[in-house]
mmCIF file of N, CA and C in Angstrom:
data_model
loop_
_atom_site.group_PDB
_atom_site.id
_atom_site.type_symbol
_atom_site.label_atom_id
_atom_site.label_comp_id
_atom_site.label_asym_id
_atom_site.label_seq_id
_atom_site.Cartn_x
_atom_site.Cartn_y
_atom_site.Cartn_z
ATOM 1 N N MET A 1 28.296 -79.635 74.002
ATOM 2 C CA MET A 1 29.656 -80.135 74.014
ATOM 3 C C MET A 1 30.061 -80.639 72.638
ATOM 4 N N LYS A 2 29.311 -80.288 71.597
ATOM 5 C CA LYS A 2 29.646 -80.778 70.270
ATOM 6 C C LYS A 2 30.949 -80.188 69.742
ATOM 7 N N ASP A 3 31.428 -79.098 70.319
ATOM 8 C CA ASP A 3 32.667 -78.482 69.858
ATOM 9 C C ASP A 3 33.908 -79.050 70.532
ATOM 10 N N VAL A 4 33.733 -79.975 71.457
ATOM 11 C CA VAL A 4 34.885 -80.543 72.167
ATOM 12 C C VAL A 4 35.603 -81.532 71.262
ATOM 13 N N ASN A 5 36.897 -81.359 71.115
ATOM 14 C CA ASN A 5 37.728 -82.307 70.382
ATOM 15 C C ASN A 5 38.251 -83.317 71.397
ATOM 16 N N LEU A 6 37.600 -84.469 71.467
ATOM 17 C CA LEU A 6 37.963 -85.481 72.463
ATOM 18 C C LEU A 6 39.380 -86.000 72.255
ATOM 19 N N ASN A 7 39.824 -86.116 71.004
ATOM 20 C CA ASN A 7 41.184 -86.574 70.731
ATOM 21 C C ASN A 7 42.201 -85.673 71.424
ATOM 22 N N ARG A 8 42.081 -84.383 71.203
ATOM 23 C CA ARG A 8 43.008 -83.418 71.804
ATOM 24 C C ARG A 8 42.897 -83.419 73.335
ATOM 25 N N LEU A 9 41.656 -83.520 73.824
ATOM 26 C CA LEU A 9 41.436 -83.537 75.266
ATOM 27 C C LEU A 9 42.081 -84.760 75.908
ATOM 28 N N PHE A 10 41.851 -85.935 75.339
ATOM 29 C CA PHE A 10 42.363 -87.164 75.940
ATOM 30 C C PHE A 10 43.866 -87.355 75.745
ATOM 31 N N GLN A 11 44.447 -86.679 74.754
ATOM 32 C CA GLN A 11 45.903 -86.774 74.583
ATOM 33 C C GLN A 11 46.623 -86.264 75.828
ATOM 34 N N LYS A 12 46.035 -85.286 76.483
ATOM 35 C CA LYS A 12 46.633 -84.750 77.704
ATOM 36 C C LYS A 12 46.653 -85.786 78.823
ATOM 37 N N PHE A 13 45.813 -86.806 78.672
ATOM 38 C CA PHE A 13 45.708 -87.851 79.690
ATOM 39 C C PHE A 13 46.212 -89.195 79.172
ATOM 40 N N GLY A 14 47.008 -89.165 78.085
ATOM 41 C CA GLY A 14 47.610 -90.372 77.551
ATOM 42 C C GLY A 14 46.727 -91.166 76.610
ATOM 43 N N GLY A 15 45.637 -90.587 76.141
ATOM 44 C CA GLY A 15 44.745 -91.288 75.221
ATOM 45 C C GLY A 15 44.657 -90.573 73.896
ATOM 46 N N GLY A 16 43.616 -90.859 73.135
ATOM 47 C CA GLY A 16 43.437 -90.205 71.850
ATOM 48 C C GLY A 16 42.444 -90.948 70.998
ATOM 49 N N GLY A 17 42.430 -90.642 69.717
ATOM 50 C CA GLY A 17 41.523 -91.286 68.773
ATOM 51 C C GLY A 17 40.824 -90.251 67.927
ATOM 52 N N HIS A 18 39.634 -90.592 67.469
ATOM 53 C CA HIS A 18 38.841 -89.700 66.630
ATOM 54 C C HIS A 18 38.388 -88.486 67.450
ATOM 55 N N ALA A 19 38.226 -87.357 66.787
ATOM 56 C CA ALA A 19 37.852 -86.112 67.474
ATOM 57 C C ALA A 19 36.522 -86.229 68.218
ATOM 58 N N LYS A 20 35.610 -87.050 67.716
ATOM 59 C CA LYS A 20 34.298 -87.191 68.358
ATOM 60 C C LYS A 20 34.141 -88.519 69.099
ATOM 61 N N ALA A 21 35.130 -89.407 69.024
ATOM 62 C CA ALA A 21 34.988 -90.724 69.663
ATOM 63 C C ALA A 21 36.331 -91.216 70.202
ATOM 64 N N ALA A 22 37.027 -90.372 70.909
ATOM 65 C CA ALA A 22 38.331 -90.741 71.457
ATOM 66 C C ALA A 22 38.156 -91.442 72.785
ATOM 67 N N SER A 23 39.238 -92.046 73.242
ATOM 68 C CA SER A 23 39.202 -92.690 74.554
ATOM 69 C C SER A 23 40.576 -92.561 75.201
ATOM 70 N N ALA A 24 40.616 -92.840 76.491
ATOM 71 C CA ALA A 24 41.872 -92.805 77.233
ATOM 72 C C ALA A 24 41.813 -93.873 78.310
ATOM 73 N N THR A 25 42.948 -94.494 78.533
ATOM 74 C CA THR A 25 43.079 -95.451 79.628
ATOM 75 C C THR A 25 44.143 -94.899 80.550
ATOM 76 N N ALA A 26 43.796 -94.744 81.788
ATOM 77 C CA ALA A 26 44.743 -94.174 82.751
ATOM 78 C C ALA A 26 45.268 -95.280 83.657
ATOM 79 N N ARG A 27 46.578 -95.331 83.830
ATOM 80 C CA ARG A 27 47.196 -96.256 84.773
ATOM 81 C C ARG A 27 47.599 -95.437 85.994
ATOM 82 N N LEU A 28 47.030 -95.780 87.099
ATOM 83 C CA LEU A 28 47.243 -95.011 88.315
ATOM 84 C C LEU A 28 48.116 -95.803 89.283
ATOM 85 N N SER A 29 49.015 -95.106 89.957
ATOM 86 C CA SER A 29 49.829 -95.788 90.956
ATOM 87 C C SER A 29 49.035 -96.026 92.231
ATOM 88 N N ASP A 30 48.044 -95.179 92.504
ATOM 89 C CA ASP A 30 47.118 -95.454 93.609
ATOM 90 C C ASP A 30 45.791 -94.769 93.310
ATOM 91 N N GLU A 31 44.752 -95.166 93.999
ATOM 92 C CA GLU A 31 43.412 -94.681 93.683
ATOM 93 C C GLU A 31 43.213 -93.208 93.995
ATOM 94 N N ASN A 32 44.083 -92.600 94.768
ATOM 95 C CA ASN A 32 43.977 -91.166 95.044
ATOM 96 C C ASN A 32 44.231 -90.331 93.794
ATOM 97 N N GLU A 33 44.982 -90.879 92.842
ATOM 98 C CA GLU A 33 45.251 -90.159 91.589
ATOM 99 C C GLU A 33 43.989 -90.015 90.741
ATOM 100 N N ALA A 34 43.030 -90.920 90.911
ATOM 101 C CA ALA A 34 41.812 -90.893 90.103
ATOM 102 C C ALA A 34 41.067 -89.577 90.287
ATOM 103 N N SER A 35 40.951 -89.128 91.509
ATOM 104 C CA SER A 35 40.246 -87.882 91.788
ATOM 105 C C SER A 35 40.900 -86.710 91.068
ATOM 106 N N THR A 36 42.219 -86.633 91.136
ATOM 107 C CA THR A 36 42.946 -85.544 90.478
ATOM 108 C C THR A 36 42.782 -85.620 88.964
ATOM 109 N N LEU A 37 42.891 -86.826 88.416
ATOM 110 C CA LEU A 37 42.759 -87.021 86.973
ATOM 111 C C LEU A 37 41.353 -86.642 86.500
ATOM 112 N N LEU A 38 40.338 -87.123 87.190
ATOM 113 C CA LEU A 38 38.960 -86.811 86.809
ATOM 114 C C LEU A 38 38.647 -85.330 86.966
ATOM 115 N N GLN A 39 39.154 -84.704 88.023
ATOM 116 C CA GLN A 39 38.929 -83.276 88.197
ATOM 117 C C GLN A 39 39.581 -82.491 87.065
ATOM 118 N N GLY A 40 40.769 -82.910 86.640
ATOM 119 C CA GLY A 40 41.435 -82.260 85.507
ATOM 120 C C GLY A 40 40.631 -82.397 84.232
ATOM 121 N N LEU A 41 40.045 -83.573 84.024
ATOM 122 C CA LEU A 41 39.226 -83.808 82.845
ATOM 123 C C LEU A 41 37.971 -82.939 82.873
ATOM 124 N N VAL A 42 37.305 -82.886 84.003
ATOM 125 C CA VAL A 42 36.102 -82.055 84.146
ATOM 126 C C VAL A 42 36.439 -80.577 83.958
ATOM 127 N N ASP A 43 37.518 -80.118 84.551
ATOM 128 C CA ASP A 43 37.934 -78.715 84.395
ATOM 129 C C ASP A 43 38.203 -78.395 82.936
ATOM 130 N N GLU A 44 38.867 -79.309 82.246
ATOM 131 C CA GLU A 44 39.178 -79.098 80.827
ATOM 132 C C GLU A 44 37.901 -79.051 79.995
ATOM 133 N N LEU A 45 36.952 -79.930 80.269
ATOM 134 C CA LEU A 45 35.672 -79.907 79.547
ATOM 135 C C LEU A 45 34.943 -78.586 79.772
ATOM 136 N N ILE A 46 34.950 -78.108 80.990
ATOM 137 C CA ILE A 46 34.301 -76.828 81.284
ATOM 138 C C ILE A 46 34.983 -75.697 80.527
ATOM 139 N N ASP A 47 36.303 -75.673 80.558
ATOM 140 C CA ASP A 47 37.050 -74.600 79.895
ATOM 141 C C ASP A 47 36.885 -74.631 78.383
ATOM 142 N N THR A 48 36.836 -75.833 77.789
ATOM 143 C CA THR A 48 36.816 -75.931 76.324
ATOM 144 C C THR A 48 35.429 -75.979 75.726
ATOM 145 N N SER A 49 34.424 -76.266 76.523
ATOM 146 C CA SER A 49 33.099 -76.416 75.941
ATOM 147 C C SER A 49 32.031 -75.613 76.656
ATOM 148 N N LEU A 50 31.836 -75.881 77.903
ATOM 149 C CA LEU A 50 30.709 -75.271 78.603
ATOM 150 C C LEU A 50 30.812 -73.765 78.708
ATOM 151 N N LEU A 51 32.013 -73.237 78.837
ATOM 152 C CA LEU A 51 32.170 -71.791 78.955
ATOM 153 C C LEU A 51 32.209 -71.091 77.604
ATOM 154 N N LYS A 52 32.284 -71.862 76.525
ATOM 155 C CA LYS A 52 32.400 -71.257 75.201
ATOM 156 C C LYS A 52 31.222 -71.611 74.315
ATOM 157 N N GLN A 53 30.040 -71.756 74.900
ATOM 158 C CA GLN A 53 28.844 -72.045 74.130
ATOM 159 C C GLN A 53 28.449 -70.801 73.341
ATOM 160 N N PRO A 54 27.946 -70.997 72.108
ATOM 161 C CA PRO A 54 27.518 -69.832 71.331
ATOM 162 C C PRO A 54 26.328 -69.151 71.999
ATOM 163 N N THR A 55 26.272 -67.870 71.850
ATOM 164 C CA THR A 55 25.153 -67.102 72.358
ATOM 165 C C THR A 55 24.199 -66.785 71.209
ATOM 166 N N VAL A 56 23.017 -66.338 71.519
ATOM 167 C CA VAL A 56 22.049 -65.977 70.485
ATOM 168 C C VAL A 56 22.650 -64.936 69.541
ATOM 169 N N GLY A 57 23.439 -64.039 70.085
ATOM 170 C CA GLY A 57 24.072 -63.009 69.256
ATOM 171 C C GLY A 57 24.987 -63.576 68.190
ATOM 172 N N ASP A 58 25.489 -64.802 68.386
ATOM 173 C CA ASP A 58 26.360 -65.432 67.400
ATOM 174 C C ASP A 58 25.608 -65.929 66.172
ATOM 175 N N PHE A 59 24.296 -66.190 66.302
ATOM 176 C CA PHE A 59 23.576 -66.749 65.157
ATOM 177 C C PHE A 59 22.238 -66.070 64.869
ATOM 178 N N MET A 60 21.995 -64.947 65.510
ATOM 179 C CA MET A 60 20.730 -64.245 65.278
ATOM 180 C C MET A 60 20.710 -63.609 63.891
ATOM 181 N N THR A 61 19.516 -63.267 63.447
ATOM 182 C CA THR A 61 19.332 -62.577 62.178
ATOM 183 C C THR A 61 19.281 -61.078 62.436
ATOM 184 N N ALA A 62 20.047 -60.347 61.674
ATOM 185 C CA ALA A 62 20.022 -58.888 61.779
ATOM 186 C C ALA A 62 20.167 -58.314 60.379
ATOM 187 N N PRO A 63 19.492 -57.271 60.023
ATOM 188 C CA PRO A 63 18.525 -56.550 60.840
ATOM 189 C C PRO A 63 17.281 -57.408 61.064
ATOM 190 N N VAL A 64 16.500 -57.022 62.046
ATOM 191 C CA VAL A 64 15.323 -57.790 62.436
ATOM 192 C C VAL A 64 14.211 -57.607 61.410
ATOM 193 N N LEU A 65 13.669 -58.732 60.971
ATOM 194 C CA LEU A 65 12.502 -58.718 60.108
ATOM 195 C C LEU A 65 11.292 -58.543 61.016
ATOM 196 N N SER A 66 10.436 -57.586 60.692
ATOM 197 C CA SER A 66 9.297 -57.311 61.566
ATOM 198 C C SER A 66 8.072 -56.948 60.753
ATOM 199 N N ALA A 67 6.949 -56.943 61.444
ATOM 200 C CA ALA A 67 5.677 -56.540 60.852
ATOM 201 C C ALA A 67 5.202 -55.259 61.532
ATOM 202 N N LYS A 68 4.381 -54.517 60.824
ATOM 203 C CA LYS A 68 3.754 -53.312 61.375
ATOM 204 C C LYS A 68 2.299 -53.639 61.702
ATOM 205 N N PRO A 69 1.720 -53.001 62.694
ATOM 206 C CA PRO A 69 0.322 -53.301 63.057
ATOM 207 C C PRO A 69 -0.669 -52.943 61.949
ATOM 208 N N THR A 70 -0.253 -52.143 60.991
ATOM 209 C CA THR A 70 -1.146 -51.736 59.896
ATOM 210 C C THR A 70 -1.122 -52.709 58.716
ATOM 211 N N MET A 71 -0.264 -53.719 58.757
ATOM 212 C CA MET A 71 -0.167 -54.686 57.650
ATOM 213 C C MET A 71 -1.382 -55.609 57.679
ATOM 214 N N ASN A 72 -1.800 -56.051 56.475
ATOM 215 C CA ASN A 72 -2.920 -56.988 56.410
ATOM 216 C C ASN A 72 -2.406 -58.429 56.400
ATOM 217 N N GLU A 73 -3.350 -59.384 56.453
ATOM 218 C CA GLU A 73 -2.990 -60.805 56.518
ATOM 219 C C GLU A 73 -2.087 -61.220 55.365
ATOM 220 N N LYS A 74 -2.425 -60.794 54.169
ATOM 221 C CA LYS A 74 -1.677 -61.184 52.961
ATOM 222 C C LYS A 74 -0.240 -60.676 53.043
ATOM 223 N N GLN A 75 -0.042 -59.452 53.471
ATOM 224 C CA GLN A 75 1.310 -58.892 53.565
ATOM 225 C C GLN A 75 2.168 -59.672 54.567
ATOM 226 N N VAL A 76 1.587 -60.010 55.710
ATOM 227 C CA VAL A 76 2.331 -60.756 56.730
ATOM 228 C C VAL A 76 2.589 -62.173 56.242
ATOM 229 N N GLU A 77 1.583 -62.778 55.612
ATOM 230 C CA GLU A 77 1.751 -64.132 55.083
ATOM 231 C C GLU A 77 2.860 -64.169 54.029
ATOM 232 N N ASP A 78 2.944 -63.147 53.214
ATOM 233 C CA ASP A 78 4.019 -63.060 52.219
ATOM 234 C C ASP A 78 5.398 -63.015 52.892
ATOM 235 N N LEU A 79 5.503 -62.289 54.006
ATOM 236 C CA LEU A 79 6.778 -62.261 54.745
ATOM 237 C C LEU A 79 7.129 -63.645 55.299
ATOM 238 N N PHE A 80 6.114 -64.335 55.860
ATOM 239 C CA PHE A 80 6.347 -65.684 56.379
ATOM 240 C C PHE A 80 6.881 -66.596 55.277
ATOM 241 N N THR A 81 6.253 -66.532 54.111
ATOM 242 C CA THR A 81 6.639 -67.399 52.998
ATOM 243 C C THR A 81 8.003 -67.008 52.429
ATOM 244 N N ARG A 82 8.188 -65.743 52.161
ATOM 245 C CA ARG A 82 9.424 -65.277 51.528
ATOM 246 C C ARG A 82 10.659 -65.537 52.388
ATOM 247 N N TYR A 83 10.531 -65.356 53.695
ATOM 248 C CA TYR A 83 11.691 -65.483 54.579
ATOM 249 C C TYR A 83 11.690 -66.778 55.405
ATOM 250 N N ASP A 84 10.716 -67.654 55.136
ATOM 251 C CA ASP A 84 10.628 -68.956 55.801
ATOM 252 C C ASP A 84 10.694 -68.825 57.316
ATOM 253 N N VAL A 85 9.834 -67.970 57.847
ATOM 254 C CA VAL A 85 9.729 -67.774 59.299
ATOM 255 C C VAL A 85 8.300 -68.097 59.723
ATOM 256 N N ARG A 86 8.112 -68.351 60.988
ATOM 257 C CA ARG A 86 6.798 -68.704 61.502
ATOM 258 C C ARG A 86 6.283 -67.723 62.551
ATOM 259 N N ALA A 87 7.068 -66.710 62.847
ATOM 260 C CA ALA A 87 6.637 -65.671 63.786
ATOM 261 C C ALA A 87 7.421 -64.395 63.490
ATOM 262 N N LEU A 88 6.793 -63.273 63.756
ATOM 263 C CA LEU A 88 7.433 -61.972 63.542
ATOM 264 C C LEU A 88 7.083 -61.044 64.704
ATOM 265 N N PRO A 89 8.064 -60.252 65.144
ATOM 266 C CA PRO A 89 7.723 -59.210 66.101
ATOM 267 C C PRO A 89 6.917 -58.126 65.373
ATOM 268 N N VAL A 90 5.991 -57.534 66.078
ATOM 269 C CA VAL A 90 5.224 -56.411 65.534
ATOM 270 C C VAL A 90 5.769 -55.159 66.201
ATOM 271 N N VAL A 91 6.161 -54.171 65.373
ATOM 272 C CA VAL A 91 6.788 -52.961 65.904
ATOM 273 C C VAL A 91 5.986 -51.729 65.516
ATOM 274 N N ASP A 92 6.063 -50.703 66.378
ATOM 275 C CA ASP A 92 5.377 -49.446 66.093
ATOM 276 C C ASP A 92 6.292 -48.546 65.260
ATOM 277 N N ASP A 93 5.893 -47.296 65.086
ATOM 278 C CA ASP A 93 6.673 -46.364 64.265
ATOM 279 C C ASP A 93 8.046 -46.037 64.845
ATOM 280 N N ASN A 94 8.230 -46.285 66.138
ATOM 281 C CA ASN A 94 9.535 -46.065 66.774
ATOM 282 C C ASN A 94 10.375 -47.349 66.801
ATOM 283 N N ASN A 95 9.892 -48.384 66.124
ATOM 284 C CA ASN A 95 10.529 -49.709 66.116
ATOM 285 C C ASN A 95 10.570 -50.359 67.493
ATOM 286 N N ASP A 96 9.652 -49.964 68.374
ATOM 287 C CA ASP A 96 9.506 -50.636 69.659
ATOM 288 C C ASP A 96 8.594 -51.838 69.455
ATOM 289 N N VAL A 97 8.969 -52.974 70.034
ATOM 290 C CA VAL A 97 8.154 -54.174 69.904
ATOM 291 C C VAL A 97 6.879 -53.996 70.713
ATOM 292 N N ILE A 98 5.756 -54.198 70.023
ATOM 293 C CA ILE A 98 4.456 -54.058 70.690
ATOM 294 C C ILE A 98 3.681 -55.372 70.687
ATOM 295 N N GLY A 99 4.231 -56.378 70.036
ATOM 296 C CA GLY A 99 3.539 -57.665 69.991
ATOM 297 C C GLY A 99 4.283 -58.670 69.137
ATOM 298 N N LEU A 100 3.607 -59.793 68.917
ATOM 299 C CA LEU A 100 4.157 -60.885 68.126
ATOM 300 C C LEU A 100 3.011 -61.471 67.311
ATOM 301 N N VAL A 101 3.272 -61.756 66.050
ATOM 302 C CA VAL A 101 2.273 -62.401 65.209
ATOM 303 C C VAL A 101 2.872 -63.709 64.700
ATOM 304 N N THR A 102 2.079 -64.788 64.784
ATOM 305 C CA THR A 102 2.557 -66.091 64.339
ATOM 306 C C THR A 102 1.826 -66.543 63.090
ATOM 307 N N TYR A 103 2.426 -67.506 62.437
ATOM 308 C CA TYR A 103 1.829 -68.090 61.242
ATOM 309 C C TYR A 103 0.447 -68.671 61.554
ATOM 310 N N LYS A 104 0.335 -69.335 62.701
ATOM 311 C CA LYS A 104 -0.942 -69.945 63.093
ATOM 312 C C LYS A 104 -2.021 -68.879 63.292
ATOM 313 N N GLU A 105 -1.645 -67.754 63.871
ATOM 314 C CA GLU A 105 -2.627 -66.678 64.091
ATOM 315 C C GLU A 105 -3.139 -66.115 62.775
ATOM 316 N N VAL A 106 -2.236 -65.945 61.808
ATOM 317 C CA VAL A 106 -2.641 -65.425 60.503
ATOM 318 C C VAL A 106 -3.532 -66.436 59.788
ATOM 319 N N ALA A 107 -3.167 -67.717 59.860
ATOM 320 C CA ALA A 107 -3.983 -68.753 59.226
ATOM 321 C C ALA A 107 -5.372 -68.801 59.859
ATOM 322 N N ALA A 108 -5.457 -68.680 61.166
ATOM 323 C CA ALA A 108 -6.754 -68.706 61.847
ATOM 324 C C ALA A 108 -7.593 -67.478 61.497
ATOM 325 N N ALA A 109 -6.949 -66.332 61.330
ATOM 326 C CA ALA A 109 -7.677 -65.089 60.998
ATOM 327 C C ALA A 109 -8.275 -65.156 59.595
ATOM 328 N N LYS A 110 -7.674 -65.943 58.716
ATOM 329 C CA LYS A 110 -8.161 -66.065 57.336
ATOM 330 C C LYS A 110 -9.430 -66.906 57.245
ATOM 331 N N GLN A 111 -9.736 -67.669 58.280
ATOM 332 C CA GLN A 111 -10.895 -68.576 58.222
ATOM 333 C C GLN A 111 -12.140 -67.925 58.739
#
């Protein structure tokens, strides 16, 4: 919910303030209005935040950095260091994923 602008959201309910620390005070003519007001607030939060969460596709790395099963420890370690990653998919000649190699596995293999 870090993308929710509380100021804009609460303005609809008579409140406002900072985008990350807004507030609203509702004056109700009877307590039955509270349910409607709260449901509107929850619906708005769902519409503005929960349904618009970023997906992995929004921040993934492409093209995929990968290792080949024929690479030696030094070559894979160089990829880890150069690209600041701690795991790599291992792909065959058809670029099908056949495994995963981690930094810890390479370090253990060197000992």
